[in-house]
Amino acid sequence: MSKPTKYVYEFAEGGRDMAALLGGKGAGLAEMTRIGLPVPPGFTVTTDACKVYLETGGEPPELGVEAVQALARLEQTMGRTLGAPDDPLLVSVRSGARFSMPGMMETILDIGLNDQSVTGLAKASGQERFAWDSYRRLIQMFGHTVMGVDGDLFEQAIAEHKARRAVADDHLLDTAELALLTEEFKAIIRKETGEDFPQDPADQLFRAILAVFDSWNTERARVYRHREHIPADLGTAVNVQAMVFGNLGSTVTSESSGTGVAFTRDPATGERGMYGDYLPDAQGEDVVAGVRDALPISELKALDPRAYAELCDHLRTLESHYRDLCDVEFTVERGKLWILQTRVGKRTAEAAFRIAHDLSQERTITPDEALTRVDGTELTRLMFPRFETRSTDVPLAHGVPASPGAAVGVAVFDSAEAVRRAAAGEHTVLVRRETTPDDLPGMIAAEAVLTSRGGKTSHAAVVARGMGKVCVCGAESLAVDPVARRLTTESGVVVSEGDTVSVDGTAGTVHLGALPLTASDVGHALETGVSTGPLTEAVQGALAHADSVRRLEVRANADTPEDAARARSLGAQGIGLCRTEHMFLGERRALVEAMILARDNTTRERALEALLPLQRADFTGILKAMDGLPVTIRLLDPPLHEFLPDRTELAVRLASAAHPDVHDRELLDAVERMHEQNPMLGLRGVRLGLAVPGLMAMQVRAVAEAVVQRLRDGGRPCAEIMVPLVGTVEELRLARAEAERVLAEVAAETGEALACPIGTMIELPRAALTAGSIARFADFFSFGTNDLTQTTWGLSRDDAEASFFPLYLEKEVFGVSPFETIDQEGVGRLVQLALDEGRAVNSRLETGVCGEHGGDPESIHFFHRAGLDYVSCSPFRIPAARLEAGRAALSDTIAADDSR
Ligand code: PEP
Ligand code: MG
């Protein structure tokens, strides 16, 4: 026969590993009891009991008996009886789920008080007012939480009494007034529920336990769980604990009372040394509620040196026991220190790095463990300048926090204006409904990009992130009017061109005026390698360790020499994706237009010949910046119409011109010829290379000549040529033959041996499914997970994000956008299949990923497990990718620390 389920555990019976059953708080109390810390005794009703209650609507039958037995033992330990008329034992009843849900569920204090025991408490404590204040608190909390009376009714009664006595603070109501209030509270309960406040202490206790179970499903608890991804069926444990009092007055200095919270280190900065707040003559809840201003914990030293020394001692014990930052809630009752709660403390990103580093230096944890305690998201947050947050700042609008950081500038409403003002030294924020490749110069010139449409992977977001530029997109409440050059907020505030705004890409908010900024030391230190203090030292330490354990290489997506150099200084081991389309914009556009408009080969060749030296110079610069490291250059991918003017704009220009321009007419013809319903699925990628004579040859020649030039300059160029959007091996075979032909031509012309690997992107499901064939003609595979996600899901990223994605996220069709974190089940499966089948055919096949997912922490862990050789991401995300690649390697050996 299986052992019957046990629903109640005394603190002495549990331990830290039992958080699932006893909740975080119960496990902490049990652990502290076990290691001899002064914890008021008590017991925990398990989450199992709550689950039964939530499932069946009734508590398990054994619970009553077990609780009564546990209470009897508690009474024995305390030498007092719950609610006894003279010197009663009082208990608190608190929720405590597996994962911390601060303030979301209920707590009831002072259980055991009734019309008799209140007098007993007054006598035993010697403090009549304290006893009556505790009694009215119990009736108020119990009436509201257990009996469902509207809390405002009690607050109103308190307000009336204060008004009558002309006092501003609850504290100033005297004993007589509190006794009257107590009677009024009881009357309110009777009137509202038709029932009396229960005088039986055991009845109070039992009903309070069930009320805590019920509070698992309050609206706010549900909303919180949803946001924090806490499963809805875990249930909460309930902790019943002997009350100790911090509000017994501080009249006798050697026997002071009070309550506080303390951390073993500063949870904001990570600095060593105790940190916290203390509130003399107060109950625990008062500190958390911020009812009165607390004193810094150091003042307890003067108020009660013995309790202070003891507290320091216990904090040291806890930190070395948990081997991490701990926080505690404590109470001093007449000079006696009690610890009421502990847990591994929450901390900022800065503190996370410093604490992990310091604990490792102190040899409390190993460098491997230190690395598991920080993550890439925290590191990215530390690299951006940030605003000093002030609670008084009300944003103009909220949008999607697409690219983190803080930027201040004047609003401008088109790209040219951003460029013009930037040239004049002005900081700008480019405001658009959405951005297109046309906006690129403005995006480069601006400090931040703000759009009213699009999500985290819209053009604005992707490009801004790539550039490490602040971006808030999809701020839908803003009406952006590019013609009138202004935006209007929901509440009617108008921001015109030239007005200063602040964009918080971390929070996803926009503010009027300039918020104060704090620069990031971390970003600077990582780029220069110079450490400027304990935080940068800690970050560099974590990265060095990640580098020493990771298997995945980290490359950059970069297409200018500047970005390449920056990526290299941030630790990139090459370029995994050099997109060539950005090299076709700006002043070169005229040449690209000429190439597109060419009616015969000679004209086209002339245009391509003019582009050749420019492309060669681009590649030479990038190869120089990445000397000795691989540079994967992708042949032109986007459909050509992206390089031509907008169809409507052109048509309007032609229609309104007195003498229509011939060139414009030709352009419009070309635009109309090339117009596609679904350009994403149209003439792009390798299709373009095969369809436009000379284009691919020009690009390959530019690469080959750049390599030759670098070789002649004494460099070590390692260029690789990448063919985009291949769907069948035939396409790659043709493209490869053409590339090899041009490479051989340049080799013959220059006498230099050109060993240039040729590979392909795997970004179409068909390519993944036929990877075995494709691998015969590929030296490498680079997974373009942006397009692979679009084509596997059968949707267009920008359109989907602007239309139904918000709904899908709300309805939890997916928890996170598949463009942000790789969809392991679908797209990931294709990656794995292509990888395995490609390698089976070509054992020397090199494999990487260059879609946005290459910089996403969770996706990096997947790519590590899948067995890819490298990830490639925007320069700015490289440190985080290095860190996560290290963490991924560790997670093979270390199970994630369950207690965090
Ligand atoms: C991809 O599709 O993942 C990719 C890197 O290519 P692009 O984003 O340029 O289409
Ligand atoms: Mg692609």
Coordinates of C-alpha atoms and ligand atoms in Angstrom, one line a residue, residues 634 637 684 761 763 787, ligand 2:
R634 CA 26.1 37.2 -49.5
D637 CA 19.1 39.2 -52.2
R684 CA 14.9 37.7 -55.3
M761 CA 21.8 30.0 -47.1
E763 CA 16.2 29.6 -45.7
D787 CA 13.1 33.7 -44.1
Ligands
MG2 MG 16.9 35.8 -45.9

